[in-house]
mmCIF file of C-alpha atoms in Angstrom:
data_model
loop_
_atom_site.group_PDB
_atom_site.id
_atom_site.type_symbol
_atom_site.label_atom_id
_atom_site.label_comp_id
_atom_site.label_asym_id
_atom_site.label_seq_id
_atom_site.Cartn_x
_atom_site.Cartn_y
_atom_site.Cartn_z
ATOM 1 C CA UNK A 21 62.722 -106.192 -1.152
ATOM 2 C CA UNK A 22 65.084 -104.609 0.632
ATOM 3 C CA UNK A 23 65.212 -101.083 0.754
ATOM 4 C CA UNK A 24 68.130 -98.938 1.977
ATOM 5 C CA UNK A 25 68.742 -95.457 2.830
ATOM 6 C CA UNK A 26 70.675 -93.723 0.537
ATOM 7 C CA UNK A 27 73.910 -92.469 1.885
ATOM 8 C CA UNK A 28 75.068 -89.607 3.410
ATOM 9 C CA UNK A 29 71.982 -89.474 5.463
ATOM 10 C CA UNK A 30 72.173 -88.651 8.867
ATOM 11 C CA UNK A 31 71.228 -86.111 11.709
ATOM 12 C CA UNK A 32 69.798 -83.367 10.461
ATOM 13 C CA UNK A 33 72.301 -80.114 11.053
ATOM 14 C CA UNK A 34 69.989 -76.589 11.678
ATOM 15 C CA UNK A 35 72.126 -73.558 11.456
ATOM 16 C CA UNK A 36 70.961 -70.512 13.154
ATOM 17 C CA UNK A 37 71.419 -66.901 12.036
ATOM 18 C CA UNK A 38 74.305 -65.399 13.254
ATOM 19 C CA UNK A 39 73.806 -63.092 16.839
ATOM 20 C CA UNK A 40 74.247 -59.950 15.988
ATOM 21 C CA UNK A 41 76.731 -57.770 17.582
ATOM 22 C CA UNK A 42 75.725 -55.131 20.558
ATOM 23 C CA UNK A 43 76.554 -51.788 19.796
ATOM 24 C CA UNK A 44 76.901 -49.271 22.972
ATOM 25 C CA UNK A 45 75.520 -45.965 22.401
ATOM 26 C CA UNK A 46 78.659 -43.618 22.894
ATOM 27 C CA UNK A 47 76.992 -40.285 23.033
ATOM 28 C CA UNK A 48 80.076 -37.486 21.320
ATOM 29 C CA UNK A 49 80.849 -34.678 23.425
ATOM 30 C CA UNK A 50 79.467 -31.365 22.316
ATOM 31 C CA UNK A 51 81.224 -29.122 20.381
ATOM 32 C CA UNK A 52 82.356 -26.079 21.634
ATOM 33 C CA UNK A 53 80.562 -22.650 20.310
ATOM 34 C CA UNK A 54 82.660 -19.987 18.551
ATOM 35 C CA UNK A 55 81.300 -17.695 21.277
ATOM 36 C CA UNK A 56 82.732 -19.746 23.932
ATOM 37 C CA UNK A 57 86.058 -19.746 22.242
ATOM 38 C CA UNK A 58 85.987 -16.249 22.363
ATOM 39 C CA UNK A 59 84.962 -15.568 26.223
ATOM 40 C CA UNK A 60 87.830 -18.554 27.234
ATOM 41 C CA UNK A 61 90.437 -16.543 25.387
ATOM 42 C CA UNK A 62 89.397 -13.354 26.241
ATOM 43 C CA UNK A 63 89.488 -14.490 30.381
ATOM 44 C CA UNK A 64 92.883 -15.383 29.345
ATOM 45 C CA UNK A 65 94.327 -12.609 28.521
ATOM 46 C CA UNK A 66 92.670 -10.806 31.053
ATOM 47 C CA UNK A 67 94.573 -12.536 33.505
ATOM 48 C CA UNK A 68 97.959 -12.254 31.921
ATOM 49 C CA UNK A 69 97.388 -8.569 31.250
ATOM 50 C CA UNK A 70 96.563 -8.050 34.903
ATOM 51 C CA UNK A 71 99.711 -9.774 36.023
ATOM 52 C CA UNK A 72 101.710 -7.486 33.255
ATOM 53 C CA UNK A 73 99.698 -4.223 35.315
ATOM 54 C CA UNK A 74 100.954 -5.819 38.564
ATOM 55 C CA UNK A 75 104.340 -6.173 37.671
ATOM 56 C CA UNK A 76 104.358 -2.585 35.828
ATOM 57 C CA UNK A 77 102.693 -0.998 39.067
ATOM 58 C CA UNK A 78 105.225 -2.537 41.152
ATOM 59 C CA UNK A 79 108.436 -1.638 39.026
ATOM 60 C CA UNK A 80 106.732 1.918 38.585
ATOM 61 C CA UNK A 81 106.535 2.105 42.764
ATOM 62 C CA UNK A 82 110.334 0.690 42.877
ATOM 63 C CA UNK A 83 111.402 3.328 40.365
ATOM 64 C CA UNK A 84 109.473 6.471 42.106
ATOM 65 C CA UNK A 85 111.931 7.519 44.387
ATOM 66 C CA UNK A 86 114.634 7.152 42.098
ATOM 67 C CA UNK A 87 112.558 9.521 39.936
ATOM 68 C CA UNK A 88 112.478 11.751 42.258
ATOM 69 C CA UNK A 89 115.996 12.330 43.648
ATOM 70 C CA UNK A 90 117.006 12.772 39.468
ATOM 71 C CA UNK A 91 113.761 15.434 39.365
ATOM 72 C CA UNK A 92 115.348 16.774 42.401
ATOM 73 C CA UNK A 93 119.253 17.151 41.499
ATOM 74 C CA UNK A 94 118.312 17.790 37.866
ATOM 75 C CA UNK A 95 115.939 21.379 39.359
ATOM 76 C CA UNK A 96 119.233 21.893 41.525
ATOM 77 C CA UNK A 97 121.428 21.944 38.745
ATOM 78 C CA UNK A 98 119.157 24.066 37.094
ATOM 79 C CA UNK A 99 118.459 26.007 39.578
ATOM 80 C CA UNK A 100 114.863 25.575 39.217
ATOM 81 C CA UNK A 101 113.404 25.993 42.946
ATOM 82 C CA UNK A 102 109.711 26.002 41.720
ATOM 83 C CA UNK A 103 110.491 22.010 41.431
ATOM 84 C CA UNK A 104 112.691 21.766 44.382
ATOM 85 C CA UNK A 105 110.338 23.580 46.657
ATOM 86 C CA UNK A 106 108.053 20.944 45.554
ATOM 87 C CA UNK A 107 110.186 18.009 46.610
ATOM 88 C CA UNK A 108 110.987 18.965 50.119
ATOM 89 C CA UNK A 109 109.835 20.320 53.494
ATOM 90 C CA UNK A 110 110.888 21.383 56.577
ATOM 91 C CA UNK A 111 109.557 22.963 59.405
ATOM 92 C CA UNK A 112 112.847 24.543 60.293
ATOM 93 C CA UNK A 113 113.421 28.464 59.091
ATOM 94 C CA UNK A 114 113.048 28.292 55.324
ATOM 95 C CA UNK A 115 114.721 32.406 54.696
ATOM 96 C CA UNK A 116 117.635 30.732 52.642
ATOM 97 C CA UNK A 117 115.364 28.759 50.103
ATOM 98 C CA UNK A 118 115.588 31.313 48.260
ATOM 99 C CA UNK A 119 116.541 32.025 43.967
ATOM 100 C CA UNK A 120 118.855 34.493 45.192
ATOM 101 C CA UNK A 121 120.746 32.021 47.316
ATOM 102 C CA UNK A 122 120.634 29.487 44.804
ATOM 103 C CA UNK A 123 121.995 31.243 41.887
ATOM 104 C CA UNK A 124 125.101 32.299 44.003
ATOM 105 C CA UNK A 125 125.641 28.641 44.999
ATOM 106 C CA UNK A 126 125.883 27.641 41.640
ATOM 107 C CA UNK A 127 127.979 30.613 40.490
ATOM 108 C CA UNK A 128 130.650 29.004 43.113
ATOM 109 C CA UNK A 129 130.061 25.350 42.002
ATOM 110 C CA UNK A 130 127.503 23.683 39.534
ATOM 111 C CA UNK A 131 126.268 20.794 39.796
ATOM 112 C CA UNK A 132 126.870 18.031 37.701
ATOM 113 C CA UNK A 133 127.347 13.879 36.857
ATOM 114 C CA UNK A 134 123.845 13.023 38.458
ATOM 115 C CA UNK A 135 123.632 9.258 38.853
ATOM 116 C CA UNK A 136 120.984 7.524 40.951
ATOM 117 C CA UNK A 137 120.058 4.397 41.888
ATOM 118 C CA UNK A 138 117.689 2.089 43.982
ATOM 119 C CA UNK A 139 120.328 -0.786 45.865
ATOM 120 C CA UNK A 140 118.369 -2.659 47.303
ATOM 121 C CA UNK A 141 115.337 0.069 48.206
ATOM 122 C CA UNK A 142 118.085 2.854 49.372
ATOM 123 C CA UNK A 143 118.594 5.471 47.188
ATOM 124 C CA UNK A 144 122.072 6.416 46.051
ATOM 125 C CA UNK A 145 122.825 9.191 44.302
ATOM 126 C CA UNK A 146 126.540 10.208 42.927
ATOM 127 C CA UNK A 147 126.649 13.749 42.048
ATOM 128 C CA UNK A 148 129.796 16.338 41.978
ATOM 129 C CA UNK A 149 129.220 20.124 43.229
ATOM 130 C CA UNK A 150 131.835 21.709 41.404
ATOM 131 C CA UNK A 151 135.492 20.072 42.023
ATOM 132 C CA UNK A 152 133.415 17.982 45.082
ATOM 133 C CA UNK A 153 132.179 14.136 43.966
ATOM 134 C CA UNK A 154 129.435 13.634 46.523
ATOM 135 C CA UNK A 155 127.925 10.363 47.535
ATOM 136 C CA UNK A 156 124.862 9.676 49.816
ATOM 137 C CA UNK A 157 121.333 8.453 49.997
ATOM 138 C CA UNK A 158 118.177 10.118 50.054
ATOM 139 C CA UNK A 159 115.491 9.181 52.041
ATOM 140 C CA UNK A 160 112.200 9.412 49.907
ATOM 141 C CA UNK A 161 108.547 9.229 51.093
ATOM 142 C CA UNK A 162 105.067 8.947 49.314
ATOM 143 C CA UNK A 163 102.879 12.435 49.941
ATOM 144 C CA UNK A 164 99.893 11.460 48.747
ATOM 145 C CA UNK A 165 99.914 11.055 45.255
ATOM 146 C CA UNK A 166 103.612 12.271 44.831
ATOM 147 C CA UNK A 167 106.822 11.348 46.685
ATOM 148 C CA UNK A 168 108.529 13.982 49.019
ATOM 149 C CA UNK A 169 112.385 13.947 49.555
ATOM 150 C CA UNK A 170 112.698 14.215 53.809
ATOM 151 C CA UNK A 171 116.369 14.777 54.089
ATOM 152 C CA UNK A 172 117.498 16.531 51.240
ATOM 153 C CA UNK A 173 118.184 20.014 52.535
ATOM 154 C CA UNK A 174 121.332 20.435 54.962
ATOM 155 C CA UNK A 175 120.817 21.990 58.251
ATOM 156 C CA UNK A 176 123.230 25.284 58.837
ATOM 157 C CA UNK A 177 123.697 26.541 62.616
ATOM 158 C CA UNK A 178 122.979 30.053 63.897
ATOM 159 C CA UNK A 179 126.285 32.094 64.934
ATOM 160 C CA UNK A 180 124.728 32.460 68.346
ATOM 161 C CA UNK A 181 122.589 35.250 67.546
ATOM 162 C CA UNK A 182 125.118 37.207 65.595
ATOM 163 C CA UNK A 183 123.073 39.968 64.450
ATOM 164 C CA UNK A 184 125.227 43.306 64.872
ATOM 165 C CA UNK A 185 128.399 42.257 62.708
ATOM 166 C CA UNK A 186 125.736 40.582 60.163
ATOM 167 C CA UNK A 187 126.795 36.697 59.102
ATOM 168 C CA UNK A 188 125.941 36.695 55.221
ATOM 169 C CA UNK A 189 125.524 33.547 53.562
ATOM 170 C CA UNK A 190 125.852 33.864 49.748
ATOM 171 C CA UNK A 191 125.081 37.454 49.980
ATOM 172 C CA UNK A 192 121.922 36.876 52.597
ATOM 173 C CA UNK A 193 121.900 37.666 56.029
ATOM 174 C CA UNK A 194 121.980 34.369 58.098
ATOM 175 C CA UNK A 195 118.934 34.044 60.561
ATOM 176 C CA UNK A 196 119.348 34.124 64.321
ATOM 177 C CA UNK A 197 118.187 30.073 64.561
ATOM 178 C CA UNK A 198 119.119 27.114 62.712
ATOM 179 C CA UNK A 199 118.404 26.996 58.777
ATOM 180 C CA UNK A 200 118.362 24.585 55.801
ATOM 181 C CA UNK A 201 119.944 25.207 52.972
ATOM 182 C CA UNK A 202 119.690 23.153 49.218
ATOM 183 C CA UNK A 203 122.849 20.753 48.411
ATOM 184 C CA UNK A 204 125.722 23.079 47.352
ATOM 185 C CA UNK A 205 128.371 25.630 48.119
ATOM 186 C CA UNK A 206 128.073 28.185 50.535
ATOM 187 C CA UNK A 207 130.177 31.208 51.318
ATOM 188 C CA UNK A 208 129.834 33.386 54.443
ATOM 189 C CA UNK A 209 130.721 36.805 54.852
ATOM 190 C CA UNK A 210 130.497 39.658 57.652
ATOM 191 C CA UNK A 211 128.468 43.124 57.278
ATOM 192 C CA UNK A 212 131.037 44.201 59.606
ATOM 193 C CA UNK A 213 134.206 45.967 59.289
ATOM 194 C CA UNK A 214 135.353 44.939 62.810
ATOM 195 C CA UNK A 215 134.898 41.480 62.752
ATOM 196 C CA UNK A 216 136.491 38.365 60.651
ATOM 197 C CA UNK A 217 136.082 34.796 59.970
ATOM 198 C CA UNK A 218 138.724 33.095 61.570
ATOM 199 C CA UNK A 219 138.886 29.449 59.362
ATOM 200 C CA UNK A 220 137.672 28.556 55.944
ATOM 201 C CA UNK A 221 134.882 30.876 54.629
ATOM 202 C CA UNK A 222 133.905 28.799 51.978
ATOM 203 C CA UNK A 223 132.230 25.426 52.243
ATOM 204 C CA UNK A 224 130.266 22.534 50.458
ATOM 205 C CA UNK A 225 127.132 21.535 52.223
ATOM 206 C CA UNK A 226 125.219 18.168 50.706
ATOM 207 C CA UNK A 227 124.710 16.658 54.061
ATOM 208 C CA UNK A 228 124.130 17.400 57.574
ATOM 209 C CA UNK A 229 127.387 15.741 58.325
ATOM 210 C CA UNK A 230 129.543 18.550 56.244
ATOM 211 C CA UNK A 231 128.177 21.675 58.707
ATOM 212 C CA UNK A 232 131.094 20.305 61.660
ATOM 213 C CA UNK A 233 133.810 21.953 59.184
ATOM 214 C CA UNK A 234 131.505 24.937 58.946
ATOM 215 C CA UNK A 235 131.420 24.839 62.746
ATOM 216 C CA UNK A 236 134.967 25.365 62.904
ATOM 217 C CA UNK A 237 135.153 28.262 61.770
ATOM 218 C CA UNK A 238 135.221 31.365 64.507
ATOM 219 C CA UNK A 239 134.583 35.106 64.371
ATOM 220 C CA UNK A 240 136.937 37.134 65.668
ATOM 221 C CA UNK A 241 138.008 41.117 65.922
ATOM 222 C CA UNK A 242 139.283 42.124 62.855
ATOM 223 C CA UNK A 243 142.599 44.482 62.958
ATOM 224 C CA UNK A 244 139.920 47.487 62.797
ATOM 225 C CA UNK A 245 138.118 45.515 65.778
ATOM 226 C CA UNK A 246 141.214 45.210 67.556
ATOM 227 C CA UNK A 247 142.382 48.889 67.354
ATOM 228 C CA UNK A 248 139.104 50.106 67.724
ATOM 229 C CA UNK A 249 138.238 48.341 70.940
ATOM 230 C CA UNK A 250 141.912 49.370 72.479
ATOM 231 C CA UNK A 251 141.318 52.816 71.429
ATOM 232 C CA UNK A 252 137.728 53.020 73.378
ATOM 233 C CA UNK A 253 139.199 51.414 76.552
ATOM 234 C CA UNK A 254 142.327 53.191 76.695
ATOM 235 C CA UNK A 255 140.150 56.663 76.440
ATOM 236 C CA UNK A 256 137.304 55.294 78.887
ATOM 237 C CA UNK A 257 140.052 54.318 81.063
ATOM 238 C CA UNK A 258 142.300 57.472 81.063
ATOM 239 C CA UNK A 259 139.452 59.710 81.758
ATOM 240 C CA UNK A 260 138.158 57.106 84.795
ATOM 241 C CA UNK A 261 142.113 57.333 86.380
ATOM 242 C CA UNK A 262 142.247 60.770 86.120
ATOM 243 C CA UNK A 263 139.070 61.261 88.226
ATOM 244 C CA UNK A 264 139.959 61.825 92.301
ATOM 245 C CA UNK A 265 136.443 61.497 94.010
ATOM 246 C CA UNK A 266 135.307 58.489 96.099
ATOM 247 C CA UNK A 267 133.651 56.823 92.438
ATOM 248 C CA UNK A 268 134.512 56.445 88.942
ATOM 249 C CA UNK A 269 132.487 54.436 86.332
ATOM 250 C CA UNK A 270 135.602 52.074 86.285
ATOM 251 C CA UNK A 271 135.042 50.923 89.582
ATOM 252 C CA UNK A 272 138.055 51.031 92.435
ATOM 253 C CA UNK A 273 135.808 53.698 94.497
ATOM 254 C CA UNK A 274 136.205 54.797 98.142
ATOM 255 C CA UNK A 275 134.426 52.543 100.632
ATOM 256 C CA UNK A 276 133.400 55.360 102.762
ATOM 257 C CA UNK A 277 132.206 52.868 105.321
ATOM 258 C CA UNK A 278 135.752 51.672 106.331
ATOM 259 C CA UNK A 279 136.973 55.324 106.705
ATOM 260 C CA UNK A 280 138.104 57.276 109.142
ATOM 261 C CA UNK A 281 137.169 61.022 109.334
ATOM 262 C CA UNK A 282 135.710 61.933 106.585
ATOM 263 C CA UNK A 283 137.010 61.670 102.917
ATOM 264 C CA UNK A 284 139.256 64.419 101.662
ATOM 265 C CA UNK A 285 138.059 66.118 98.098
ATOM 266 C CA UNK A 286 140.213 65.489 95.533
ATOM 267 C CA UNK A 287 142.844 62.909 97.217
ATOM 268 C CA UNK A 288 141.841 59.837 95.603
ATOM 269 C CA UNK A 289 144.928 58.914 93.435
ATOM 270 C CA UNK A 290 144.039 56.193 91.190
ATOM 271 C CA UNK A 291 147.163 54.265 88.881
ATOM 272 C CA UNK A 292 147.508 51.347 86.984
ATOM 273 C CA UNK A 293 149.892 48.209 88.013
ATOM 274 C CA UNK A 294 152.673 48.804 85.415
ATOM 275 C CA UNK A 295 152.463 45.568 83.624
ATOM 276 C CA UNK A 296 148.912 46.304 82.721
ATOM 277 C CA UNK A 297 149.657 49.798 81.529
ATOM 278 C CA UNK A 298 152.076 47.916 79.304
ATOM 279 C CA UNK A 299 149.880 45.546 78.084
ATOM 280 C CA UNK A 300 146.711 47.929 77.413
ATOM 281 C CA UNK A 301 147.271 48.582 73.693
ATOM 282 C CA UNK A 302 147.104 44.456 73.303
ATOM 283 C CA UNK A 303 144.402 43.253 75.760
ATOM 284 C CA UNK A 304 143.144 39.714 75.126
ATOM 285 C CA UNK A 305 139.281 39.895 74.253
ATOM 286 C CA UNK A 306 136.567 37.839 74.327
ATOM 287 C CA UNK A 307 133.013 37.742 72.248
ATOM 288 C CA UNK A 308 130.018 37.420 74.473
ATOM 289 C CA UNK A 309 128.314 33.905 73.795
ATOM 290 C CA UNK A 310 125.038 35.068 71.911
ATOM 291 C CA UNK A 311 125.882 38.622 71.789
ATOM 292 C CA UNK A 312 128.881 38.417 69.380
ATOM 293 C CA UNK A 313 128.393 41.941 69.086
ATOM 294 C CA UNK A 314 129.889 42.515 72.284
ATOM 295 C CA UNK A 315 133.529 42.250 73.293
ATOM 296 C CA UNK A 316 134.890 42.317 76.794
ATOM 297 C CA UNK A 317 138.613 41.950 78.004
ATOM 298 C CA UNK A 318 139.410 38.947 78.630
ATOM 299 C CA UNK A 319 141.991 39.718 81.843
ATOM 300 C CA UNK A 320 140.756 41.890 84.589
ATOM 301 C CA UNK A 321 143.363 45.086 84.923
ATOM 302 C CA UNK A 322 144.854 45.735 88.365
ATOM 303 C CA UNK A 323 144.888 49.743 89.585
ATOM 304 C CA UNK A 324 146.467 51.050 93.377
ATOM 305 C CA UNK A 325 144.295 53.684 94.552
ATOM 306 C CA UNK A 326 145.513 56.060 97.327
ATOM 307 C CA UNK A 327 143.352 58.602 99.569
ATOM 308 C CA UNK A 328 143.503 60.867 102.434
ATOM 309 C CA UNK A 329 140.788 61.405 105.199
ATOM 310 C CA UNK A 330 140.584 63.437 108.254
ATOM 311 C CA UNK A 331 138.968 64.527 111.399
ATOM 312 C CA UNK A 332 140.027 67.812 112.458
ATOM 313 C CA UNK A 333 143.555 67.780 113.432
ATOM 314 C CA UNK A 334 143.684 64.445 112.607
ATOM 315 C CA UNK A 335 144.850 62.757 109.242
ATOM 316 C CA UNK A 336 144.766 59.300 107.763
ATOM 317 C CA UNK A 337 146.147 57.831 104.505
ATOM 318 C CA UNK A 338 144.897 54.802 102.949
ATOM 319 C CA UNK A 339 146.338 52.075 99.914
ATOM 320 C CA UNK A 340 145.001 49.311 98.601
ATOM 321 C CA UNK A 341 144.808 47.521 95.131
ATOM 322 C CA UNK A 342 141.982 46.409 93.251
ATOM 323 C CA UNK A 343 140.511 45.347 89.832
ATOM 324 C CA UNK A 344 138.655 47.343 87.503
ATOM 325 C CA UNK A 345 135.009 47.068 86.225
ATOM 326 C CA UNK A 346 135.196 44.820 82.476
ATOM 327 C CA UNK A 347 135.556 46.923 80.118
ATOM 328 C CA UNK A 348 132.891 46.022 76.935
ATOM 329 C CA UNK A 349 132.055 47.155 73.932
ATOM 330 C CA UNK A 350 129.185 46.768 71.827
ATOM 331 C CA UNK A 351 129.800 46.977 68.145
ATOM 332 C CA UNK A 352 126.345 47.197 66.813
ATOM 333 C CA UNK A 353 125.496 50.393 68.965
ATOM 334 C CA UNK A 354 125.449 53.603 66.850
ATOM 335 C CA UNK A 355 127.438 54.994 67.676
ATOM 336 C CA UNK A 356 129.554 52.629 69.477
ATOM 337 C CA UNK A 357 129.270 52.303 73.217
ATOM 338 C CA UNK A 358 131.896 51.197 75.605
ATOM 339 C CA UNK A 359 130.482 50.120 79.303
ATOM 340 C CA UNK A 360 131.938 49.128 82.526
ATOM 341 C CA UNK A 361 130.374 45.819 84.147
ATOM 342 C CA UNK A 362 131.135 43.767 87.194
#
């Protein structure tokens, strides 16, 4: 018998199970805590409010001098010199910082259209005193925890010690040495009949720079100075020609030294040259550098003296031609003194 396989038979086909798949363990980042939220935000703003401080502390420091000069020219407009006294300092004499002062200066001009400004860290400042627009900078410095103004006030000279005749400044006597005064105007005056201002009398000081028109102006005799001073020396004189010994307190005296004999009593004959004579009620007159009190002729007068001498029997005549003593006159003497000086 034959036997056969039935079909379909063949090698035998074993099917694993399927590998499985590898999975890597990816761990998840941990989650931030609210807390942590919190401190990151917080450090945040930290920062950006520190930089706001930093830029607030520097625009308050850029701004602080501007400050300043409008505290400054606001108190002078005012005439507040509590405040202004605290913006300034000087060490030169202070006698004209005064409320007295002040209020006269702005009785003659106020102060107005304030306008500062920091270009480019120098301080400008437009202001007008009275009719006067003014422009200039102001130099500012910290003092401490404040700010102090350095150049502000305006330096005013002395009228070389012109004390007798009494300079006035808005109504106060000017020192004998240099002064400051506040931004403003300024009139001078005399205490003295018998001198005057010769020049403008009025001025506007803001700046160092505006004292050379004050400079300008000279004192002179005034017409009572004048007639005064011709009326002392034509007196002094007069009473010094009419004397005949060997001195007067003129000057032209006898040299007895040179003469023969001895001196006659009452010969000395003393005149003056004609063309002085004429010109003694006009005399050209000069005020003594740092004693404008005192005035002295400014042209020395010319006088012939004549004498006699003798020696027993014998006689001798003598001429010659000289010139006076200078004549001066001090105006703050009480009562007024007239002198003779070489």
């Amino acid at each position: 018998m034959e036997s056969s396989e039935p079909e379909g038979r063949g090698e035998l086909l074993i099917q694993h199970p399927p590998t499985p798949l590898a999975v890597e363990n990816v761990s998840k980042p941990p989650r931030r805590s609210y807390r942590g939220r919190i401190i990151g935000a917080a450090a945040v703003l930290l920062l950006l409010g520190g930089a706001s401080a930093a830029v607030a502390i520097w625009s308050y420091n850029q701004n602080a001098p501007v400050r300043a000069v409008e505290q400054f020219l606001a108190a002078l407009a005012d005439g507040d010199l509590k405040t202004l006294k605290s913006l300034v300092h000087t060490e030169a004499d202070a006698s004209l910082l005064t409320q007295e002062v002040l209020d006269a200066s702005l009785e003659l001009a106020p102060i107005r259209t304030i306008d500062v400004a920091n270009e480019n860290g120098v301080i400008m400042a437009a202001f007008s005193v009275g009719d006067t627009d003014v422009s200039r900078t102001f130099d500012v410095k910290r003092n401490g925890e404040g700010w102090l103004i350095t150049d502000a006030l305006t330096a005013v000279p002395a009228y070389g010690g012109f004390t007798g005749a009494s300079v006035q400044i808005n109504g106060t006597p000017l020192p004998e040495g240099d002064t400051v005064v506040f931004p403003g105007r300024y009139q001078i005056s005399l205490g003295s009949d018998y001198f005057a201002f010769y020049g403008d009398t009025e001025f506007t000081l803001t700046s160092d720079a505006d004292v050379t028109q004050m400079q300008q102006t000279k004192v002179v005799l005034s017409e009572k100075g004048v007639k005064t001073f011709a009326e002392l020396v034509s007196t002094s004189l007069g009473e010094c020609l009419a004397m005949t010994g060997t001195s007067t307190p003129c000057g032209i005296g006898v040299d007895l030294a040179k003469v023969r004999g001895t001196f006659t009593e009452g010969s000395a004959q003393r005149t003056l040259a004609p063309e002085d004579q004429a010109a003694l009620g006009n005399l050209p007159v000069i005020l003594l550098h740092g004693e404008l009190t005192t005035v002295r002729v400014a042209q020395g007068l010319s006088v012939d003296l004549t004498f006699r001498s003798q020696d027993g029997d014998d006689q001798w005549e003598y001429t010659s031609q000289s010139y006076l003593l200078w004549p001066q006159v001090d105006f703050a003497a009480d009562p007024i003194q007239l002198s003779w000086v070489q």
